[in-house]
RNA sequence: CGGGGUGUGGCUUAGUCCGGUUAAAGCGCUGGUCUGGGGGACCAGAGAUCGGAGGUUCGAAUCCUCUCACCCCGACCA
């Protein structure tokens, strides 16, 4: 491992790429655009999954699993959906290989599929084709299903976690009897995502709705949570869609209402992906490596012994064991790194790189004084504490770190929402300061497109808490009734 | 998919323009000794058909042709 990470202010993008690899989160694979998620990275993802899964179930959802392959005919039933994904689909055309005359493995042209299969870029079509059979009466509704799966979107340019050709995610797909209920569901899940982002990832997000051009292919409304990264670029961290009756109509999913009438069901879908890993990295980490919020850190506390010779190590191990037991009893994950193959200094740097929130160092001096050295990853501060106070201090500190990461990220985010009144200011802020720009927008796709062309900034969302005010559009000067958030985005 | 670039031990690179001993260095790896409160030192080792195929030549990492892969910048996207 080379010693130094590129500094964030030198090259943020390079810093990110290096960090993901050096912190052992993921690496590129032999397959273009596809990553290998390494054990440490996957452990974080598992924590994200576990918590989200709990939240989904708490809000009444059940998990299920639908196929990886989608028949092309299903896919083409919803027109705008096809338009949105057609350009990035992997297609399975054959089902057999054979040896050619030189002994090379080739595709067997005789084994052509009657109907080609799309590798799912998302599962709306196959799920709605299934829901048709599941839904007959209003009594079968609502249908509240989630699946954890991988999906494939054939991206031209990929970056670990932020955009990969294959990624892991969850996709919720719900069916409701009324429009109102589906709308509430879509908004509810946006709230679940925001809650998760802020309380577990310690990442402040803005809840809002997407403009028509940024909307999911096939949705009537897309609710999103938008986060701000340290380099001033926005990142869409989760989306929840109100699909109206589009998929119900395309797949003929009807139910008999209480009144005995045949009606189409109302739909939502919502998802977050391994992209959250990228968001997590870019929200908190620093030039020394990852900084993980305690609630998602695979290792919350690491203990590094400092010793000379086996005898001292044994003595320290004895002292450490009750500490480990007490911490584990409190549900805190602890690693005692007693490897003799690495030096303390090396380990310190290693765990800083990996973002372990708290580090305990314990050596002969501490044994004498019944103390340990306790170091915080987020502030890089160290203090000497008495062993008897250790567990309660750690509990408090973990909570404090979680809180402080959020507060710090929030302060950064809030100081990077800049309201502008005209387009010169807009460009000025975008170039010099970055972040979100709050401005009046006339509501037209033309304006949105022009601004994107000229500045590369897009409308990230119309914030939920926006007030109905009137002003003039930052670009066109035409009357405008909403303020929206612009930013350059990942 | 358009423009640019790079492929040399596990990693990062030098050497390529201008062909000529046994392909070089740092990191990492293995063994050992000393060490141990912030990536420690020294000694001794292992490890490369120079991305692949073909060609030119007495001789190719170096020149030519083809091919593959990856990276960066654009268009597209969670």
XYZ file of C-alpha atoms (C1' of nucleotides) in Angstrom:
568
model
C 0.000 0.000 0.000
C 1.440 3.338 -0.929
C 1.489 5.750 1.903
C -0.246 8.852 0.810
C -3.674 9.502 -0.430
C -4.154 12.307 -2.920
C -5.420 15.380 -1.066
C -9.010 16.382 -1.606
C -8.152 19.910 -2.647
C -5.607 18.683 -5.178
C -7.898 16.337 -7.059
C -11.149 15.392 -5.429
C -12.057 12.789 -7.977
C -8.686 11.089 -7.728
C -8.909 11.204 -3.940
C -12.229 9.380 -4.125
C -10.988 6.703 -6.496
C -7.890 6.045 -4.448
C -9.738 6.004 -1.183
C -12.306 3.457 -2.307
C -9.502 1.145 -3.350
C -7.077 1.768 -0.510
C -9.706 1.490 2.170
C -10.567 -1.905 0.724
C -14.133 -1.045 -0.163
C -14.092 -2.193 -3.758
C -11.980 -2.633 -6.842
C -12.448 -2.863 -10.560
C -13.010 -6.308 -11.950
C -12.178 -8.149 -15.125
C -15.571 -7.120 -16.447
C -15.721 -3.613 -17.804
C -17.714 -1.301 -15.592
C -18.390 -3.932 -12.967
C -16.843 -3.817 -9.535
C -15.836 -6.298 -6.914
C -17.147 -5.182 -3.556
C -14.566 -6.290 -1.032
C -15.377 -7.655 2.423
C -14.892 -4.366 4.244
C -17.014 -2.470 1.744
C -19.619 -5.181 1.725
C -19.788 -5.110 5.522
C -20.837 -1.463 5.300
C -23.390 -2.296 2.620
C -24.759 -5.071 4.836
C -25.251 -2.561 7.626
C -27.056 -0.229 5.246
C -29.192 -3.128 4.055
C -30.002 -4.366 7.520
C -31.254 -1.012 8.681
C -33.218 -0.204 5.551
C -34.728 -3.659 5.550
C -35.866 -3.126 9.114
C -37.398 0.217 8.166
C -39.206 -1.242 5.160
C -40.682 -4.006 7.244
C -41.683 -1.552 9.930
C -43.648 0.332 7.278
C -45.464 -2.816 6.245
C -43.411 -4.126 3.342
C -42.394 -7.693 2.584
C -39.444 -8.968 0.614
C -39.766 -11.133 -2.478
C -37.602 -11.958 -5.447
C -38.250 -11.578 -9.155
C -36.147 -12.849 -12.073
C -33.000 -11.280 -13.408
C -34.245 -11.686 -16.989
C -37.088 -9.825 -18.551
C -38.652 -10.901 -21.845
C -38.249 -8.167 -24.408
C -41.986 -8.074 -25.042
C -42.724 -7.168 -21.408
C -40.180 -4.480 -21.565
C -41.702 -2.764 -24.559
C -45.185 -2.463 -23.074
C -44.664 0.853 -21.352
C -43.438 3.321 -23.948
C -41.703 5.953 -21.866
C -40.079 3.250 -19.763
C -38.484 1.730 -22.867
C -37.298 5.140 -24.023
C -35.585 5.683 -20.717
C -33.680 2.447 -20.559
C -33.348 1.123 -24.103
C -29.894 2.578 -24.636
C -28.322 0.831 -21.696
C -29.694 -2.689 -21.703
C -27.720 -5.899 -21.802
C -29.533 -8.473 -23.918
C -29.317 -12.252 -23.771
C -29.717 -13.750 -27.226
C -28.382 -17.303 -26.914
C -28.462 -20.064 -24.361
C -25.595 -22.338 -25.292
C -21.890 -22.380 -26.135
C -19.972 -24.885 -28.162
C -16.450 -25.715 -29.286
C -15.547 -24.639 -32.792
C -13.195 -26.639 -34.966
C -10.120 -25.090 -33.318
C -11.429 -26.029 -29.913
C -12.338 -22.458 -29.033
C -15.503 -21.749 -27.105
C -18.002 -19.883 -29.246
C -21.666 -18.997 -29.090
C -23.778 -21.715 -30.632
C -25.724 -19.928 -33.338
C -28.237 -22.756 -33.359
C -29.143 -21.962 -29.776
C -30.796 -18.657 -30.449
C -33.517 -17.626 -28.052
C -36.962 -17.374 -29.559
C -37.526 -14.253 -27.516
C -34.542 -12.248 -26.362
C -34.161 -11.551 -22.666
C -33.228 -8.211 -21.167
C -31.056 -8.219 -18.092
C -33.169 -6.097 -15.748
C -32.172 -2.440 -15.524
C -35.082 -2.223 -13.061
C -37.976 -4.612 -12.520
C -41.207 -2.692 -13.042
C -42.235 -4.665 -16.101
C -41.755 -8.185 -14.810
C -43.248 -7.235 -11.485
C -46.334 -5.662 -12.984
C -46.775 -8.619 -15.251
C -46.808 -10.709 -12.069
C -49.053 -8.360 -10.113
C -51.753 -8.801 -12.747
C -52.184 -12.325 -11.447
C -52.020 -11.317 -7.810
C -54.571 -8.547 -7.842
C -58.265 -9.121 -8.395
C -60.112 -7.411 -5.604
C -59.640 -4.294 -3.521
C -59.105 -6.843 -0.760
C -55.773 -7.808 -2.385
C -54.531 -4.266 -1.995
C -52.295 -2.654 -1.083
C -49.464 -4.833 -2.296
C -46.298 -3.719 -0.542
C -43.266 -5.572 -1.877
C -39.558 -4.935 -1.866
C -36.728 -6.834 -3.440
C -32.980 -6.755 -2.871
C -31.328 -7.409 -6.176
C -28.664 -6.573 -8.681
C -29.474 -4.659 -11.841
C -27.520 -3.864 -14.979
C -27.345 -0.587 -16.824
C -24.754 -0.570 -19.553
C -23.001 2.659 -18.683
C -20.322 4.186 -20.862
C -18.382 5.762 -18.074
C -18.330 4.165 -14.678
C -16.918 4.959 -11.253
C -16.761 2.650 -8.287
C -20.070 2.783 -6.401
C -21.225 6.026 -8.024
C -21.958 4.512 -11.387
C -21.268 0.907 -12.261
C -22.709 -1.261 -15.001
C -24.001 -3.726 -12.445
C -25.069 -2.491 -9.059
C -26.867 -3.723 -5.984
C -29.999 -2.051 -4.774
C -33.407 -2.516 -3.381
C -36.513 -1.759 -5.362
C -39.890 -1.401 -3.728
C -42.963 -1.899 -5.885
C -46.360 -1.200 -4.465
C -49.895 -1.345 -5.773
C -52.767 0.645 -4.299
C -56.482 1.052 -4.750
C -56.425 4.824 -4.851
C -54.280 7.558 -6.271
C -54.156 9.221 -2.901
C -52.841 6.126 -1.199
C -50.107 5.638 -3.802
C -49.059 9.253 -3.488
C -48.830 8.885 0.260
C -46.747 5.745 -0.149
C -44.288 7.428 -2.516
C -43.884 10.338 -0.157
C -43.617 8.055 2.839
C -40.711 6.156 1.299
C -38.959 9.382 0.441
C -39.274 10.108 4.136
C -37.858 6.715 5.075
C -34.864 7.352 2.843
C -34.310 10.802 4.280
C -34.584 9.444 7.789
C -32.054 6.730 7.004
C -29.646 9.098 5.289
C -29.678 11.584 8.119
C -29.846 9.310 11.131
C -27.633 6.459 9.992
C -25.385 7.852 7.305
C -25.227 11.220 9.086
C -25.785 12.731 5.666
C -28.169 15.665 5.436
C -30.504 15.491 2.472
C -33.015 17.723 0.810
C -36.360 16.201 0.000
C -37.924 17.387 -3.178
C -39.587 16.450 -6.419
C -37.915 16.114 -9.783
C -38.772 18.197 -12.782
C -40.315 16.409 -15.716
C -37.040 15.998 -17.559
C -35.303 14.469 -14.554
C -38.174 12.154 -13.787
C -37.981 8.361 -13.854
C -39.005 6.838 -17.164
C -42.647 5.969 -16.697
C -43.323 7.993 -13.544
C -45.796 10.817 -13.047
C -43.836 12.188 -10.153
C -40.379 11.422 -8.803
C -39.550 12.258 -5.206
C -35.858 12.360 -4.431
C -33.410 12.956 -1.662
C -30.478 15.066 -2.700
C -27.212 15.263 -0.825
C -24.261 17.587 -1.240
C -20.766 16.185 -1.521
C -17.646 17.913 -0.180
C -16.634 19.100 -3.624
C -19.847 21.044 -4.043
C -21.512 18.584 -6.380
C -24.938 17.182 -5.651
C -25.725 13.518 -5.513
C -29.143 11.941 -5.880
C -29.163 9.462 -3.035
C -32.577 7.891 -3.389
C -35.739 8.139 -5.442
C -39.355 7.269 -4.894
C -41.766 7.338 -7.809
C -45.470 7.811 -8.132
C -46.228 5.784 -11.236
C -49.902 6.593 -11.535
C -51.711 3.928 -13.531
C -49.130 3.717 -16.289
C -47.891 0.239 -15.487
C -51.306 -0.998 -14.428
C -52.639 -0.020 -17.835
C -49.652 -1.403 -19.708
C -49.914 -4.734 -17.897
C -53.651 -4.728 -17.409
C -53.645 -4.871 -13.644
C -57.234 -4.283 -12.595
C -59.208 -4.915 -9.464
C -62.855 -4.941 -8.505
C -63.617 -2.097 -6.157
C -66.009 -2.156 -3.239
C -68.573 -0.722 -5.582
C -68.092 -3.653 -7.934
C -66.339 -1.611 -10.619
C -63.210 -2.652 -12.523
C -60.412 -0.181 -11.850
C -56.730 0.055 -12.613
C -54.428 0.014 -9.588
C -52.141 2.870 -8.635
C -48.424 2.227 -8.365
C -45.210 3.361 -6.760
C -41.615 2.225 -6.950
C -38.637 3.352 -4.931
C -34.992 2.480 -4.626
C -31.583 3.130 -3.213
C -28.417 1.502 -4.421
C -24.780 0.863 -3.659
C -24.362 4.447 -4.772
C -25.066 5.272 -1.147
C -21.608 3.890 -0.442
C -20.134 6.585 -2.633
C -22.266 9.188 -0.904
C -21.076 7.985 2.467
C -17.447 8.235 1.423
C -17.814 11.699 -0.071
C -19.794 13.166 2.777
C -17.458 12.603 5.711
C -14.057 11.337 4.703
C -10.847 13.357 4.832
C -7.287 13.374 3.544
C -6.319 10.575 5.905
C -9.014 8.255 4.667
C -12.533 7.161 5.402
C -14.555 8.613 8.211
C -17.490 6.350 9.002
C -20.491 7.175 11.132
C -20.556 4.774 14.091
C -23.950 3.382 13.145
C -22.610 2.044 9.867
C -19.011 1.244 10.802
C -18.262 -2.491 10.611
C -15.741 -1.983 13.391
C -16.700 0.740 15.860
C -13.752 0.414 18.185
C -10.339 -1.017 17.452
C -7.862 -1.868 20.160
C -4.173 -1.694 19.322
C -1.744 -3.162 21.837
C 1.661 -1.585 22.231
C 4.156 -4.040 23.540
C 7.631 -5.427 23.522
C 7.802 -9.180 23.518
C 5.236 -11.882 24.023
C 5.089 -11.448 27.756
C 3.872 -7.867 27.515
C 1.365 -8.774 24.842
C -0.065 -11.477 27.076
C -0.363 -9.053 29.943
C -2.139 -6.529 27.721
C -4.417 -9.178 26.264
C -5.504 -10.091 29.771
C -6.311 -6.481 30.563
C -8.095 -5.989 27.266
C -10.388 -8.999 27.379
C -12.803 -7.632 30.005
C -12.976 -4.360 28.076
C -13.914 -6.236 24.918
C -16.532 -8.247 26.787
C -18.126 -5.167 28.296
C -18.198 -3.307 24.989
C -19.709 -6.274 23.156
C -22.310 -6.605 25.887
C -23.350 -3.074 24.969
C -23.657 -4.088 21.323
C -20.509 -2.263 20.278
C -18.384 -3.976 17.662
C -14.788 -4.240 18.743
C -11.681 -5.550 17.084
C -8.575 -6.364 19.080
C -5.747 -6.209 16.600
C -3.085 -8.310 18.253
C -1.321 -9.174 15.026
C 2.396 -9.289 15.574
C 3.017 -8.791 11.896
C 2.377 -5.061 11.909
C 3.658 -2.196 14.038
C 1.359 0.026 16.109
C 2.068 3.011 13.895
C 1.171 1.039 10.839
C -2.071 -0.067 12.435
C -2.974 3.478 13.465
C -2.666 4.644 9.892
C -4.524 1.608 8.611
C -7.560 2.098 10.837
C -7.631 5.780 10.076
C -7.690 4.921 6.402
C -10.573 2.558 7.077
C -12.522 5.071 9.099
C -12.879 3.177 12.379
C -14.576 5.736 14.648
C -12.636 5.038 17.851
C -9.223 3.622 18.558
C -7.903 2.422 21.858
C -4.148 2.101 22.269
C -2.928 0.293 25.332
C 0.702 -0.219 26.312
C 2.917 -0.774 29.364
C 2.453 2.795 30.577
C -1.313 2.327 30.532
C -1.081 -0.963 32.336
C 0.793 0.812 35.097
C -1.717 3.638 35.326
C -4.939 1.737 34.547
C -5.479 3.989 31.559
C -5.815 3.731 27.779
C -5.278 6.190 24.990
C -8.541 6.862 23.208
C -8.466 8.452 19.743
C -11.351 9.817 17.701
C -11.254 9.324 13.978
C -13.449 12.277 13.071
C -11.552 14.939 15.009
C -8.215 13.082 15.150
C -7.988 13.997 18.838
C -6.570 11.764 21.552
C -7.114 11.597 25.263
C -5.950 9.433 28.126
C -8.846 7.891 30.013
C -9.164 5.627 33.039
C -10.017 2.062 32.169
C -12.905 1.980 34.602
C -14.641 4.863 32.788
C -13.912 3.506 29.350
C -17.144 1.786 28.402
C -19.417 4.665 29.308
C -17.072 7.131 27.634
C -17.083 5.060 24.470
C -20.852 4.797 24.419
C -21.126 8.538 24.777
C -18.425 9.224 22.223
C -19.954 6.989 19.570
C -23.220 8.854 19.901
C -21.384 12.149 19.878
C -19.421 11.262 16.763
C -22.584 10.215 14.963
C -24.175 13.516 15.891
C -21.139 15.605 15.153
C -20.645 14.129 11.687
C -24.195 15.068 10.845
C -23.881 18.550 12.294
C -20.689 19.194 10.406
C -22.108 17.923 7.130
C -25.244 19.937 7.697
C -23.282 23.119 8.334
C -21.353 22.554 5.135
C -24.499 21.807 3.189
C -26.415 24.787 4.536
C -23.556 27.152 3.862
C -23.564 25.886 0.286
C -27.111 26.710 -0.569
C -26.874 30.077 -2.214
C -29.833 32.075 -3.341
C -29.254 34.094 -6.490
C -31.344 36.666 -8.273
C -29.850 36.757 -11.750
C -27.962 34.578 -14.173
C -24.609 36.324 -13.768
C -24.711 35.607 -10.070
C -25.801 32.095 -10.857
C -22.755 31.434 -12.993
C -20.467 33.206 -10.563
C -21.616 31.116 -7.598
C -21.502 27.916 -9.585
C -17.940 28.504 -10.679
C -16.458 29.833 -7.485
C -18.383 28.250 -4.675
C -20.386 25.358 -6.053
C -23.100 23.687 -4.063
C -26.812 24.206 -4.446
C -28.149 27.335 -6.009
C -31.639 28.389 -5.091
C -33.369 30.402 -7.752
C -36.688 31.135 -9.405
C -37.487 28.992 -12.396
C -40.199 29.678 -14.936
C -41.228 26.028 -15.006
C -40.293 25.343 -18.623
C -38.134 22.517 -19.895
C -36.538 24.944 -22.371
C -35.104 27.083 -19.600
C -33.931 24.049 -17.718
C -32.225 22.706 -20.811
C -30.583 26.035 -21.672
C -29.166 26.399 -18.204
C -27.822 22.878 -18.372
C -26.222 23.586 -21.723
C -24.594 26.776 -20.538
C -23.492 25.765 -17.054
C -23.809 21.965 -16.726
C -25.987 22.597 -13.702
C -29.330 20.821 -13.546
C -32.393 21.252 -11.427
C -31.816 18.787 -8.636
C -35.261 19.180 -7.200
C -38.092 21.435 -6.266
C -37.753 21.270 -2.498
C -40.775 19.972 -0.619
C -40.715 22.937 1.702
C -40.699 25.486 -1.084
C -43.253 28.212 -0.650
C -45.498 29.495 -3.335
C -43.967 32.850 -4.039
C -43.733 34.821 -7.167
C -40.655 36.247 -8.748
C -38.918 36.222 -12.059
C -36.985 33.340 -13.548
C -33.239 33.519 -13.007
C -32.650 32.778 -16.674
C -35.581 33.906 -18.764
C -36.846 36.682 -16.514
C -40.372 35.399 -17.061
C -42.771 35.174 -14.153
C -41.981 32.248 -11.899
C -43.828 30.739 -8.999
C -41.269 28.325 -7.575
C -37.730 28.448 -6.343
C -35.758 25.358 -7.250
C -32.344 23.962 -6.401
C -29.743 23.839 -9.125
C -26.387 22.131 -8.903
C -23.804 20.247 -10.833
C -24.474 16.636 -10.053
C -22.880 13.237 -9.997
C -20.211 6.195 -29.348
C -16.539 10.660 -30.650
C -11.497 12.991 -29.001
C -6.927 12.040 -26.242
C -3.685 8.779 -23.501
C -1.507 4.339 -21.284
C -0.222 -1.048 -21.174
C 7.030 -3.341 -18.555
C 7.642 -8.472 -11.453
C 1.786 -8.017 -6.882
C 1.592 -2.198 -7.198
C 3.713 2.618 -9.044
C 6.943 3.704 -12.717
C 12.125 4.370 -15.749
C 13.850 2.533 -20.346
C 10.608 3.214 -26.239
C 11.913 9.005 -29.865
C 17.468 7.020 -31.954
C 16.768 -1.554 -31.992
C 22.506 -4.142 -29.501
C 25.341 -7.401 -22.658
C 22.037 -10.711 -17.798
C 15.294 -5.286 -18.640
C 16.238 -0.986 -13.874
C 14.213 1.416 -9.395
C 10.815 2.353 -5.247
C 6.934 0.101 -2.630
C 5.018 -4.715 -1.553
C 6.374 -10.065 -0.761
C 9.711 -14.259 1.752
C 13.618 -15.417 5.571
C 16.594 -13.376 9.490
C 18.470 -9.859 13.287
C 17.490 -5.566 15.908
C 12.939 -3.250 17.137
C 7.881 -1.678 19.089
C 3.473 5.028 22.364
C 2.269 7.244 14.528
C 3.233 3.619 8.089
C 10.976 1.664 11.907
C 16.235 -0.071 10.423
C 19.679 -3.395 8.433
C 21.088 -8.024 5.919
C 19.819 -11.895 2.554
C 16.285 -13.662 -1.165
C 12.133 -14.694 -4.626
C 9.513 -12.646 -8.417
C 8.869 -10.050 -15.661
C 8.306 -14.980 -21.884
C 7.927 -5.988 -21.433
C -1.029 -6.592 -22.857
C -1.779 -10.292 -27.180
C -0.962 -11.992 -32.398
C 1.698 -11.388 -36.735
C 5.717 -8.980 -39.381
C 10.752 -6.347 -40.399
C 15.856 -7.563 -38.646
C 21.847 -11.126 -37.455
C 19.223 -9.039 -33.126
C 12.760 -6.098 -30.897
C 10.148 -3.702 -24.495
C 12.006 -0.312 -28.506
C 10.249 -0.189 -35.621
C 5.536 -1.748 -38.699
C 0.418 -4.017 -39.014
C -3.646 -5.896 -36.573
C -6.027 -6.800 -31.934
C -7.410 -6.557 -26.728
C -7.747 -4.013 -22.193
C -7.755 0.075 -19.073
C -7.633 5.481 -17.902
C -8.953 10.736 -18.929
C -12.249 14.400 -21.546
C -17.199 14.824 -24.017
C -22.706 12.843 -25.111
C -26.007 9.395 -21.597
C -27.258 8.021 -16.632
C -29.002 6.125 -9.945
